[in-house]
Coordinates of C-alpha atoms in Angstrom, one line a residue:
M1 CA -29.0 42.8 -76.7
S2 CA -27.1 40.2 -78.8
S3 CA -27.5 37.4 -76.1
A4 CA -30.3 36.0 -74.0
Y5 CA -30.4 36.7 -70.4
I6 CA -28.6 34.5 -68.0
E7 CA -28.6 35.1 -64.2
P8 CA -25.3 35.4 -62.1
R9 CA -24.4 31.6 -60.8
T10 CA -21.6 32.6 -58.6
A11 CA -20.8 34.9 -55.5
V12 CA -17.9 36.6 -58.1
E13 CA -20.7 37.1 -60.9
H14 CA -23.1 38.6 -58.4
R15 CA -20.2 41.3 -57.1
L16 CA -19.2 41.8 -60.7
V17 CA -23.1 42.6 -61.8
A18 CA -23.5 45.0 -58.6
L19 CA -20.1 46.7 -59.8
W20 CA -21.3 47.3 -63.5
S21 CA -24.8 48.1 -62.3
T22 CA -23.5 50.9 -60.2
G23 CA -20.9 52.1 -62.8
L24 CA -23.4 52.2 -65.6
G25 CA -26.2 53.6 -63.3
G26 CA -23.5 56.6 -62.4
I27 CA -23.6 57.6 -66.0
G28 CA -27.1 57.3 -66.3
I29 CA -27.6 54.1 -68.0
E30 CA -30.3 51.8 -66.4
A31 CA -29.2 48.2 -67.6
E32 CA -31.3 45.9 -65.5
P33 CA -31.2 43.0 -65.2
I34 CA -27.4 42.5 -66.6
G35 CA -26.7 39.0 -67.3
V36 CA -23.4 37.3 -67.0
E37 CA -23.2 37.1 -71.1
D38 CA -24.2 40.6 -71.7
D39 CA -21.6 43.0 -73.4
F40 CA -20.4 45.7 -71.4
F41 CA -20.0 47.9 -74.5
E42 CA -23.5 46.9 -75.8
L43 CA -24.8 48.1 -72.4
G44 CA -23.6 51.6 -73.0
G45 CA -20.3 51.3 -71.4
D46 CA -17.2 53.3 -72.6
S47 CA -13.5 53.2 -72.6
L48 CA -13.5 55.5 -69.9
L49 CA -16.0 53.6 -67.7
A50 CA -14.3 50.6 -68.3
A51 CA -10.9 51.9 -66.9
E52 CA -12.9 53.1 -63.9
L53 CA -14.3 49.6 -63.6
Q54 CA -11.2 47.8 -64.0
L55 CA -10.0 49.7 -61.0
A56 CA -13.2 49.1 -59.2
I57 CA -12.7 45.3 -59.9
D58 CA -9.2 45.2 -58.7
M59 CA -10.2 46.9 -55.5
E60 CA -13.0 44.7 -54.9
F61 CA -11.5 41.4 -55.2
G62 CA -7.8 42.3 -53.9
V63 CA -6.5 41.1 -57.3
E64 CA -5.0 42.5 -60.2
V65 CA -6.9 41.8 -63.6
P66 CA -5.2 42.3 -66.7
A67 CA -6.3 45.8 -68.1
A68 CA -7.1 44.3 -71.4
A69 CA -9.6 41.6 -70.0
L70 CA -12.6 44.1 -70.2
F71 CA -11.8 45.3 -73.7
L72 CA -11.2 41.7 -74.8
T73 CA -14.1 39.8 -73.5
P74 CA -16.6 42.3 -71.9
T75 CA -18.9 40.1 -70.0
I76 CA -19.3 39.0 -66.5
A77 CA -18.5 35.5 -67.3
A78 CA -15.3 36.1 -68.8
L79 CA -14.4 38.8 -66.1
A80 CA -15.3 36.4 -63.2
E81 CA -13.0 33.9 -64.8
A82 CA -10.3 36.4 -64.9
V83 CA -10.8 37.3 -61.3
E84 CA -10.4 33.8 -60.1
S85 CA -7.6 33.0 -62.4
A86 CA -5.6 36.2 -61.0
A87 CA -6.2 34.7 -57.5
D88 CA -5.4 31.5 -58.9
N89 CA -1.7 32.7 -60.0
G90 CA -0.5 34.0 -57.0
G91 CA -3.0 36.9 -56.2
P92 CA -4.7 36.9 -52.9
E93 CA -8.0 35.0 -52.9
P94 CA -10.9 37.1 -54.0
V95 CA -12.8 38.1 -51.0
L96 CA -16.1 36.5 -51.2

């Protein structure tokens, strides 16, 4: 990994780690523990799984995160910010 392990700090980050773990595990990739600065694509994720994960994030939190978010900044920390921003910009509050 290109970054040191940093554990999830917020409820949103913990839930995103669970989604990543489930998604990556579903294609046979064991990437435990997943830190908030780990790169989704370095862990073995691909564009198809990213699209599935995007949908799972939208459904899990009840907000619409921009589709490019995971591709442009593929970390838990950045996605947590995107989820929180989507909630702040008129979407429903993320279900914590």
